[in-house]
GROMACS .gro file of C-alpha atoms in nm:
model
  439
    1MET     CA    1   3.442   3.229  -0.361
    2HIS     CA    2   3.306   3.083  -0.694
    3ASN     CA    3   3.056   3.242  -0.911
    4LEU     CA    4   2.737   3.044  -0.855
    5THR     CA    5   2.585   3.156  -1.206
    6LYS     CA    6   2.876   3.090  -1.410
    7ASP     CA    7   2.788   2.752  -1.523
    8ILE     CA    8   2.408   2.801  -1.608
    9SER     CA    9   2.294   2.840  -1.972
   10LEU     CA   10   2.007   3.036  -2.049
   11PRO     CA   11   1.793   2.751  -2.168
   12GLN     CA   12   1.863   2.587  -1.823
   13LEU     CA   13   1.750   2.913  -1.643
   14VAL     CA   14   1.432   2.921  -1.880
   15ARG     CA   15   1.342   2.562  -1.743
   16LYS     CA   16   1.422   2.631  -1.395
   17LEU     CA   17   1.238   2.976  -1.403
   18ALA     CA   18   0.932   2.815  -1.559
   19LEU     CA   19   0.937   2.543  -1.283
   20PHE     CA   20   0.951   2.808  -1.036
   21LEU     CA   21   0.647   2.987  -1.186
   22VAL     CA   22   0.470   2.661  -1.205
   23LEU     CA   23   0.516   2.599  -0.814
   24VAL     CA   24   0.414   2.945  -0.746
   25LEU     CA   25   0.075   2.903  -0.956
   26LEU     CA   26   0.045   2.561  -0.788
   27PHE     CA   27   0.054   2.725  -0.447
   28GLU     CA   28  -0.176   3.005  -0.528
   29GLY     CA   29  -0.430   2.741  -0.661
   30LEU     CA   30  -0.392   2.539  -0.358
   31LEU     CA   31  -0.488   2.839  -0.139
   32ILE     CA   32  -0.800   2.864  -0.349
   33ALA     CA   33  -0.882   2.497  -0.306
   34VAL     CA   34  -0.835   2.512   0.063
   35ALA     CA   35  -1.094   2.795   0.093
   36PRO     CA   36  -1.285   2.862  -0.220
   37ARG     CA   37  -1.536   3.088  -0.053
   38PHE     CA   38  -1.252   3.334  -0.008
   39HIS     CA   39  -1.140   3.321  -0.381
   40SER     CA   40  -1.243   3.666  -0.453
   41GLY     CA   41  -0.945   3.778  -0.249
   42SER     CA   42  -0.681   3.571  -0.410
   43VAL     CA   43  -0.394   3.694  -0.620
   44LEU     CA   44  -0.514   3.493  -0.912
   45ARG     CA   45  -0.844   3.654  -0.905
   46ILE     CA   46  -0.670   3.999  -0.873
   47ALA     CA   47  -0.450   3.906  -1.177
   48LYS     CA   48  -0.764   3.793  -1.359
   49ASP     CA   49  -0.958   4.115  -1.306
   50SER     CA   50  -0.627   4.320  -1.408
   51LEU     CA   51  -0.598   4.121  -1.717
   52PHE     CA   52  -0.939   4.252  -1.821
   53LEU     CA   53  -0.852   4.601  -1.710
   54ARG     CA   54  -1.093   4.587  -1.423
   55VAL     CA   55  -0.904   4.824  -1.210
   56GLY     CA   56  -1.018   5.069  -0.905
   57ASN     CA   57  -0.956   5.434  -0.841
   58ASP     CA   58  -0.806   5.433  -0.499
   59SER     CA   59  -0.538   5.704  -0.555
   60SER     CA   60  -0.749   5.928  -0.788
   61TYR     CA   61  -1.035   5.926  -0.531
   62TYR     CA   62  -0.821   6.068  -0.242
   63MET     CA   63  -0.642   6.297  -0.471
   64ALA     CA   64  -0.976   6.421  -0.590
   65GLN     CA   65  -1.080   6.488  -0.230
   66GLY     CA   66  -0.744   6.677  -0.176
   67ASP     CA   67  -0.801   6.887  -0.506
   68LEU     CA   68  -1.169   6.953  -0.377
   69ALA     CA   69  -1.032   7.071  -0.048
   70TRP     CA   70  -0.769   7.293  -0.227
   71GLN     CA   71  -1.032   7.448  -0.430
   72GLN     CA   72  -1.269   7.535  -0.146
   73HIS     CA   73  -0.997   7.630   0.106
   74PRO     CA   74  -0.675   7.702  -0.080
   75ASN     CA   75  -0.468   7.765   0.247
   76ALA     CA   76  -0.600   7.471   0.430
   77ILE     CA   77  -0.570   7.157   0.227
   78TYR     CA   78  -0.483   6.916   0.503
   79GLU     CA   79  -0.697   7.086   0.761
   80THR     CA   80  -0.986   7.038   0.544
   81ALA     CA   81  -0.940   6.709   0.399
   82PHE     CA   82  -0.755   6.514   0.645
   83PHE     CA   83  -0.818   6.659   0.994
   84GLN     CA   84  -1.181   6.787   0.945
   85ARG     CA   85  -1.324   6.546   0.698
   86GLY     CA   86  -1.114   6.229   0.821
   87ILE     CA   87  -1.031   6.174   0.449
   88ARG     CA   88  -0.712   5.977   0.398
   89PHE     CA   89  -0.540   6.210   0.162
   90ILE     CA   90  -0.186   6.135   0.293
   91TYR     CA   91  -0.008   6.249  -0.037
   92PRO     CA   92   0.211   6.551  -0.049
   93PRO     CA   93   0.068   6.847  -0.217
   94THR     CA   94   0.280   6.779  -0.555
   95SER     CA   95   0.057   6.469  -0.598
   96LEU     CA   96  -0.208   6.701  -0.698
   97LEU     CA   97   0.000   6.806  -1.002
   98LEU     CA   98  -0.036   6.439  -1.131
   99TYR     CA   99  -0.407   6.462  -1.065
  100ARG     CA  100  -0.440   6.793  -1.267
  101ALA     CA  101  -0.264   6.624  -1.544
  102TRP     CA  102  -0.514   6.328  -1.560
  103GLN     CA  103  -0.789   6.600  -1.564
  104ALA     CA  104  -0.608   6.801  -1.839
  105ALA     CA  105  -0.666   6.477  -2.064
  106ALA     CA  106  -1.016   6.604  -2.105
  107TRP     CA  107  -0.897   6.900  -2.306
  108ILE     CA  108  -0.799   6.645  -2.600
  109HIS     CA  109  -1.116   6.449  -2.539
  110ILE     CA  110  -0.988   6.183  -2.337
  111PRO     CA  111  -1.171   6.084  -2.004
  112PRO     CA  112  -0.946   6.133  -1.702
  113SER     CA  113  -1.003   5.805  -1.571
  114ILE     CA  114  -0.904   5.651  -1.898
  115ALA     CA  115  -0.564   5.864  -1.883
  116MET     CA  116  -0.501   5.758  -1.519
  117ASN     CA  117  -0.561   5.376  -1.616
  118ALA     CA  118  -0.341   5.414  -1.940
  119MET     CA  119  -0.057   5.565  -1.716
  120LEU     CA  120  -0.106   5.278  -1.470
  121LEU     CA  121  -0.086   5.028  -1.736
  122LEU     CA  122   0.196   5.161  -1.905
  123ALA     CA  123   0.370   5.162  -1.552
  124LEU     CA  124   0.280   4.802  -1.496
  125LEU     CA  125   0.415   4.680  -1.844
  126GLY     CA  126   0.731   4.914  -1.776
  127THR     CA  127   0.780   4.730  -1.452
  128MET     CA  128   0.768   4.393  -1.623
  129ALA     CA  129   1.015   4.516  -1.893
  130VAL     CA  130   1.262   4.650  -1.618
  131ALA     CA  131   1.229   4.320  -1.436
  132GLY     CA  132   1.334   4.124  -1.731
  133GLU     CA  133   1.610   4.336  -1.815
  134PHE     CA  134   1.730   4.338  -1.462
  135LEU     CA  135   1.751   3.959  -1.449
  136LEU     CA  136   1.917   3.941  -1.781
  137ARG     CA  137   2.169   4.208  -1.666
  138LEU     CA  138   2.274   3.993  -1.367
  139LEU     CA  139   2.397   3.690  -1.581
  140PRO     CA  140   2.759   3.666  -1.705
  141ASP     CA  141   2.843   3.793  -2.046
  142ARG     CA  142   2.933   3.451  -2.172
  143THR     CA  143   2.573   3.322  -2.073
  144ILE     CA  144   2.420   3.609  -2.295
  145LEU     CA  145   2.671   3.582  -2.584
  146GLU     CA  146   2.595   3.209  -2.615
  147SER     CA  147   2.199   3.254  -2.586
  148THR     CA  148   1.944   3.322  -2.856
  149PRO     CA  149   1.710   3.582  -2.878
  150ALA     CA  150   1.435   3.350  -2.828
  151ASP     CA  151   1.592   3.245  -2.507
  152ARG     CA  152   1.614   3.596  -2.385
  153TRP     CA  153   1.253   3.652  -2.480
  154LYS     CA  154   1.148   3.354  -2.277
  155ILE     CA  155   1.310   3.493  -1.970
  156ARG     CA  156   1.130   3.830  -2.013
  157VAL     CA  157   0.794   3.662  -2.061
  158LEU     CA  158   0.837   3.425  -1.755
  159VAL     CA  159   0.956   3.721  -1.555
  160GLY     CA  160   0.658   3.922  -1.668
  161LEU     CA  161   0.427   3.638  -1.569
  162LEU     CA  162   0.594   3.618  -1.229
  163VAL     CA  163   0.516   4.011  -1.190
  164PHE     CA  164   0.146   3.966  -1.293
  165VAL     CA  165   0.095   3.724  -1.003
  166PHE     CA  166   0.320   3.891  -0.750
  167LEU     CA  167   0.075   4.036  -0.506
  168PRO     CA  168   0.238   4.379  -0.418
  169ILE     CA  169   0.280   4.477  -0.774
  170ILE     CA  170  -0.042   4.359  -0.926
  171ASP     CA  171  -0.246   4.445  -0.627
  172ALA     CA  172  -0.124   4.810  -0.667
  173TYR     CA  173  -0.237   4.824  -1.045
  174ASN     CA  174  -0.565   4.654  -0.954
  175LEU     CA  175  -0.655   4.896  -0.689
  176GLY     CA  176  -0.589   5.204  -0.914
  177GLN     CA  177  -0.289   5.293  -0.707
  178VAL     CA  178  -0.017   5.557  -0.786
  179GLN     CA  179   0.212   5.304  -0.597
  180THR     CA  180   0.211   5.118  -0.955
  181LEU     CA  181   0.412   5.424  -1.080
  182LEU     CA  182   0.615   5.456  -0.773
  183ASN     CA  183   0.715   5.066  -0.787
  184PHE     CA  184   0.800   5.133  -1.180
  185MET     CA  185   1.039   5.432  -1.083
  186LEU     CA  186   1.203   5.255  -0.781
  187MET     CA  187   1.261   4.939  -0.992
  188ALA     CA  188   1.396   5.142  -1.286
  189ALA     CA  189   1.622   5.325  -1.051
  190ALA     CA  190   1.773   4.990  -0.938
  191LEU     CA  191   1.812   4.879  -1.304
  192LEU     CA  192   1.994   5.185  -1.399
  193TRP     CA  193   2.214   5.175  -1.078
  194LEU     CA  194   2.305   4.814  -1.191
  195ARG     CA  195   2.417   4.950  -1.523
  196GLY     CA  196   2.651   5.200  -1.371
  197PHE     CA  197   2.448   5.523  -1.380
  198ARG     CA  198   2.437   5.756  -1.083
  199ILE     CA  199   2.237   6.067  -1.185
  200SER     CA  200   1.927   5.916  -1.338
  201PRO     CA  201   1.860   5.672  -1.052
  202ALA     CA  202   1.885   5.968  -0.808
  203ILE     CA  203   1.627   6.167  -1.041
  204LEU     CA  204   1.388   5.894  -1.025
  205ILE     CA  205   1.392   5.835  -0.637
  206GLY     CA  206   1.358   6.208  -0.605
  207LEU     CA  207   1.045   6.197  -0.827
  208THR     CA  208   0.900   5.928  -0.615
  209CYS     CA  209   0.946   6.180  -0.310
  210TRP     CA  210   0.690   6.408  -0.504
  211LEU     CA  211   0.424   6.144  -0.433
  212LYS     CA  212   0.550   5.950  -0.124
  213PRO     CA  213   0.835   6.113   0.057
  214GLN     CA  214   1.008   5.790   0.247
  215MET     CA  215   1.257   5.738   0.001
  216ILE     CA  216   1.434   6.069   0.075
  217LEU     CA  217   1.619   5.868   0.327
  218PHE     CA  218   1.845   5.753   0.028
  219LEU     CA  219   2.008   6.104   0.078
  220LEU     CA  220   2.173   5.969   0.398
  221TRP     CA  221   2.275   5.658   0.212
  222GLY     CA  222   2.441   5.856  -0.085
  223LEU     CA  223   2.610   6.065   0.166
  224LEU     CA  224   2.756   5.785   0.362
  225ARG     CA  225   2.840   5.588   0.044
  226ARG     CA  226   3.009   5.883  -0.077
  227GLN     CA  227   2.810   5.898  -0.398
  228TRP     CA  228   2.813   6.251  -0.481
  229ARG     CA  229   2.642   6.298  -0.795
  230PHE     CA  230   2.376   6.064  -0.682
  231THR     CA  231   2.326   6.277  -0.377
  232VAL     CA  232   2.330   6.609  -0.535
  233SER     CA  233   2.066   6.485  -0.801
  234LEU     CA  234   1.865   6.345  -0.549
  235LEU     CA  235   1.877   6.665  -0.341
  236ILE     CA  236   1.793   6.890  -0.631
  237THR     CA  237   1.516   6.667  -0.772
  238PHE     CA  238   1.358   6.672  -0.420
  239LEU     CA  239   1.385   7.045  -0.345
  240THR     CA  240   1.248   7.127  -0.687
  241GLY     CA  241   0.924   6.938  -0.574
  242VAL     CA  242   0.948   7.132  -0.247
  243LEU     CA  243   0.978   7.460  -0.423
  244LEU     CA  244   0.701   7.369  -0.673
  245SER     CA  245   0.465   7.285  -0.376
  246GLY     CA  246   0.545   7.611  -0.202
  247ALA     CA  247   0.495   7.818  -0.522
  248ILE     CA  248   0.176   7.629  -0.636
  249PHE     CA  249  -0.021   7.536  -0.329
  250GLY     CA  250   0.141   7.756  -0.073
  251TRP     CA  251   0.392   7.721   0.196
  252HIS     CA  252   0.145   7.662   0.466
  253ASN     CA  253  -0.003   7.358   0.300
  254THR     CA  254   0.342   7.234   0.220
  255LEU     CA  255   0.450   7.275   0.597
  256GLU     CA  256   0.111   7.136   0.710
  257TYR     CA  257   0.193   6.812   0.526
  258VAL     CA  258   0.468   6.759   0.755
  259ARG     CA  259   0.223   6.781   1.050
  260VAL     CA  260   0.019   6.498   0.865
  261LEU     CA  261   0.328   6.298   0.842
  262HIS     CA  262   0.391   6.359   1.237
  263TYR     CA  263   0.031   6.236   1.294
  264LEU     CA  264   0.062   5.922   1.088
  265GLY     CA  265   0.397   5.843   1.249
  266GLN     CA  266   0.256   5.858   1.587
  267ARG     CA  267  -0.050   5.642   1.519
  268GLY     CA  268   0.024   5.415   1.242
  269ASP     CA  269  -0.262   5.189   1.139
  270ALA     CA  270  -0.436   4.858   1.245
  271MET     CA  271  -0.587   4.771   0.881
  272PHE     CA  272  -0.478   4.418   0.779
  273TRP     CA  273  -0.328   4.595   0.439
  274ASN     CA  274  -0.065   4.744   0.687
  275GLN     CA  275   0.207   4.505   0.644
  276SER     CA  276   0.444   4.636   0.901
  277LEU     CA  277   0.571   4.593   1.267
  278ASN     CA  278   0.314   4.881   1.354
  279GLY     CA  279   0.025   4.707   1.195
  280LEU     CA  280   0.110   4.375   1.360
  281LEU     CA  281   0.128   4.532   1.702
  282HIS     CA  282  -0.182   4.712   1.657
  283ARG     CA  283  -0.382   4.394   1.565
  284LEU     CA  284  -0.215   4.186   1.825
  285MET     CA  285  -0.304   4.449   2.083
  286HIS     CA  286  -0.658   4.506   1.951
  287VAL     CA  287  -0.588   4.877   1.902
  288GLY     CA  288  -0.794   5.007   1.611
  289SER     CA  289  -0.998   4.826   1.347
  290PRO     CA  290  -0.816   4.586   1.129
  291VAL     CA  291  -1.094   4.591   0.868
  292THR     CA  292  -1.237   4.925   0.818
  293SER     CA  293  -1.112   5.308   0.829
  294PHE     CA  294  -1.447   5.408   0.921
  295TYR     CA  295  -1.329   5.492   1.266
  296GLY     CA  296  -1.017   5.684   1.148
  297TYR     CA  297  -0.670   5.595   1.265
  298PRO     CA  298  -0.609   5.415   1.584
  299PRO     CA  299  -0.545   5.624   1.902
  300TYR     CA  300  -0.186   5.697   1.999
  301ASN     CA  301  -0.023   5.381   2.181
  302ARG     CA  302   0.314   5.468   2.332
  303ALA     CA  303   0.442   5.112   2.346
  304ILE     CA  304   0.357   5.057   1.990
  305TYR     CA  305   0.494   5.387   1.872
  306LEU     CA  306   0.832   5.324   2.039
  307ALA     CA  307   0.866   4.972   1.916
  308THR     CA  308   0.790   5.108   1.567
  309LEU     CA  309   1.057   5.361   1.610
  310LEU     CA  310   1.313   5.123   1.751
  311SER     CA  311   1.248   4.891   1.462
  312SER     CA  312   1.258   5.147   1.196
  313ALA     CA  313   1.594   5.292   1.321
  314THR     CA  314   1.724   4.943   1.369
  315MET     CA  315   1.663   4.868   1.001
  316VAL     CA  316   1.802   5.168   0.851
  317ILE     CA  317   2.111   5.137   1.049
  318LEU     CA  318   2.167   4.756   0.974
  319ALA     CA  319   2.131   4.857   0.609
  320LEU     CA  320   2.377   5.117   0.639
  321ALA     CA  321   2.632   4.936   0.860
  322VAL     CA  322   2.637   4.579   0.764
  323PRO     CA  323   2.741   4.632   0.397
  324VAL     CA  324   3.025   4.854   0.532
  325ALA     CA  325   3.145   4.577   0.767
  326ARG     CA  326   3.140   4.329   0.490
  327GLN     CA  327   3.282   4.543   0.231
  328ARG     CA  328   2.968   4.528   0.009
  329THR     CA  329   2.886   4.887  -0.037
  330ARG     CA  330   2.782   5.081  -0.351
  331THR     CA  331   2.670   4.753  -0.515
  332THR     CA  332   2.312   4.668  -0.649
  333ALA     CA  333   2.261   4.453  -0.343
  334ASP     CA  334   2.347   4.736  -0.117
  335PHE     CA  335   2.110   4.980  -0.316
  336LEU     CA  336   1.804   4.728  -0.302
  337LEU     CA  337   1.879   4.642   0.059
  338TYR     CA  338   1.843   5.015   0.154
  339ALA     CA  339   1.551   5.056  -0.055
  340MET     CA  340   1.378   4.776   0.141
  341ALA     CA  341   1.471   4.927   0.463
  342CYS     CA  342   1.318   5.272   0.352
  343THR     CA  343   1.000   5.074   0.263
  344MET     CA  344   0.973   4.874   0.596
  345ALA     CA  345   1.084   5.170   0.822
  346SER     CA  346   0.758   5.325   0.775
  347PRO     CA  347   0.472   5.273   1.025
  348ILE     CA  348   0.226   5.227   0.731
  349VAL     CA  349   0.347   4.993   0.467
  350TRP     CA  350   0.045   4.855   0.258
  351GLN     CA  351   0.098   4.515   0.089
  352HIS     CA  352   0.128   4.711  -0.242
  353HIS     CA  353   0.440   4.901  -0.116
  354TYR     CA  354   0.653   4.597  -0.135
  355GLY     CA  355   0.687   4.596  -0.520
  356VAL     CA  356   1.055   4.663  -0.538
  357PHE     CA  357   1.104   4.336  -0.330
  358PHE     CA  358   1.056   4.146  -0.657
  359LEU     CA  359   1.387   4.270  -0.779
  360VAL     CA  360   1.561   4.145  -0.470
  361PHE     CA  361   1.425   3.817  -0.554
  362LEU     CA  362   1.546   3.835  -0.896
  363LEU     CA  363   1.892   3.928  -0.752
  364TRP     CA  364   1.924   3.586  -0.598
  365LEU     CA  365   1.711   3.379  -0.798
  366PRO     CA  366   1.994   3.260  -1.068
  367GLU     CA  367   2.196   3.139  -0.812
  368ALA     CA  368   1.934   2.973  -0.598
  369LEU     CA  369   1.787   2.780  -0.890
  370GLN     CA  370   2.107   2.587  -0.914
  371HIS     CA  371   2.122   2.488  -0.530
  372ARG     CA  372   1.813   2.299  -0.371
  373HIS     CA  373   1.897   2.438  -0.027
  374ALA     CA  374   1.883   2.783  -0.154
  375VAL     CA  375   1.570   2.736  -0.331
  376ALA     CA  376   1.426   2.579  -0.018
  377VAL     CA  377   1.488   2.901   0.167
  378LEU     CA  378   1.390   3.163  -0.111
  379LEU     CA  379   1.085   2.984  -0.225
  380PRO     CA  380   0.884   2.996   0.098
  381ILE     CA  381   0.997   3.370   0.146
  382TYR     CA  382   0.854   3.442  -0.204
  383LEU     CA  383   0.517   3.233  -0.140
  384LEU     CA  384   0.487   3.456   0.187
  385MET     CA  385   0.456   3.761  -0.019
  386THR     CA  386   0.314   3.680  -0.341
  387ASP     CA  387  -0.047   3.594  -0.222
  388THR     CA  388  -0.311   3.736  -0.008
  389TRP     CA  389  -0.336   3.393   0.180
  390ALA     CA  390  -0.722   3.452   0.194
  391PRO     CA  391  -0.775   3.130   0.392
  392LEU     CA  392  -0.618   3.329   0.694
  393THR     CA  393  -0.903   3.595   0.667
  394PRO     CA  394  -1.122   3.435   0.959
  395LEU     CA  395  -0.812   3.488   1.216
  396MET     CA  396  -0.857   3.862   1.158
  397PHE     CA  397  -1.082   3.914   1.456
  398THR     CA  398  -0.920   3.653   1.669
  399ARG     CA  399  -0.614   3.660   1.908
  400TRP     CA  400  -0.449   3.457   1.651
  401SER     CA  401  -0.430   3.730   1.389
  402PHE     CA  402  -0.059   3.725   1.356
  403PRO     CA  403  -0.036   3.517   1.039
  404ILE     CA  404  -0.228   3.797   0.881
  405SER     CA  405   0.104   3.986   0.850
  406HIS     CA  406   0.265   3.721   0.605
  407VAL     CA  407   0.364   3.986   0.378
  408TYR     CA  408   0.570   4.165   0.649
  409TYR     CA  409   0.727   3.829   0.762
  410GLY     CA  410   0.829   3.762   0.391
  411GLY     CA  411   0.991   4.122   0.347
  412LEU     CA  412   1.181   4.098   0.684
  413ALA     CA  413   1.304   3.742   0.599
  414LEU     CA  414   1.407   3.881   0.254
  415PHE     CA  415   1.572   4.181   0.417
  416LEU     CA  416   1.776   3.942   0.656
  417TYR     CA  417   1.868   3.691   0.381
  418THR     CA  418   2.001   4.001   0.171
  419LEU     CA  419   2.192   4.126   0.457
  420PHE     CA  420   2.386   3.841   0.553
  421ARG     CA  421   2.373   3.644   0.237
  422GLU     CA  422   2.725   3.525   0.107
  423GLN     CA  423   2.729   3.701  -0.231
  424SER     CA  424   2.889   3.609  -0.563
  425SER     CA  425   3.233   3.773  -0.605
  426ASN     CA  426   3.198   3.758  -1.002
  427ARG     CA  427   3.267   4.097  -1.164
  428SER     CA  428   3.294   3.989  -1.507
  429SER     CA  429   2.916   3.985  -1.587
  430ARG     CA  430   2.721   4.273  -1.766
  431GLY     CA  431   2.593   4.389  -1.414
  432GLY     CA  432   2.622   4.125  -1.142
  433VAL     CA  433   2.528   4.153  -0.775
  434LEU     CA  434   2.846   4.338  -0.714
  435ALA     CA  435   2.806   4.575  -1.006
  436TYR     CA  436   2.997   4.897  -0.905
  437ALA     CA  437   3.114   5.220  -1.061
  438PRO     CA  438   3.292   5.491  -0.861
  439ASP     CA  439   3.154   5.816  -0.835
   0.00000   0.00000   0.00000
């Protein structure tokens, strides 16, 4: 199989990537033109607010409530905040260490809100830098050697602009969501994996589990891929977080968090931000409210629960088994495929949880930009995920609410595209889709 990127020069890639960006912006502008009264929900509006550093306090608010519960009832954080008060503090106890770090900034006369916003801004800028470097690392050595520093900077700038108008990433920042930091760490882990590192990606993934535990599923991936240094490093980082949680917050609070996860796993969420099969089914079956959390989480529905469980298990199994059958294990594509599966396997997947999917688009973009049929497949998938599709808002309260789950459809399509895509066989590039280093 020939390498689809071998003939493209960096100036050509710059022009085609710029055209891709223009098409994305035109589409986002078209959505505003179709329904101008919903402009406030568009990704361009979100990007504009973010550009002027107008960001929310989504994560810090819920962490503050968890911290308050810890101060008032040291042995009953989740019984107090989550189960009694109905506050959506669904982070593990170790998340309060980050919250306390923000508060500690006051010791050096920096308001905690400024410290939080500065951290999120650095994470966003870091995400842009990681994404640009990731794309350059995918290209063959000859393409890079024949390029100029100006061409390489043009690639970085164009990728940064795409990041800035990619809904899952910029929405996380605009909300003031700690997911901005998690997106950065997970994408940095993918870049390090692409470069042949094994311990540092595992440590970064382990640290994400201190804030959201779903990526601990990478332990199974590491074991089955026989990546021993990766698996041991991930396990040590994760257990360090568990031990810190037990030592600082008490073992009762640490174990009580498992009960919170069980509760969430049984119920999921009907909110339109929940871009998962669980959220889709709740909205289609009119179980719970799609627009407000005032009434709490939806009641347990056995059919939705079993469908979610089956879907999650299927995605994880496919992500583990198909690369083995196709002899594509331990590659960058394999790594990112499993990251997508871990993300979508959760019953609650907010639209800003899909940040790592941006790297998957970059994984295929250099090849796709040289073939119109490939762009014709990849661009619509990208458009499904890169905007809020605000004109669909009126459908939220009707029986035709299924288009609201467009980010989920795009994520699922990209997952399947990556799962069965014929991959380049080139191993001479600096990274490449098949970048591989034995443990």
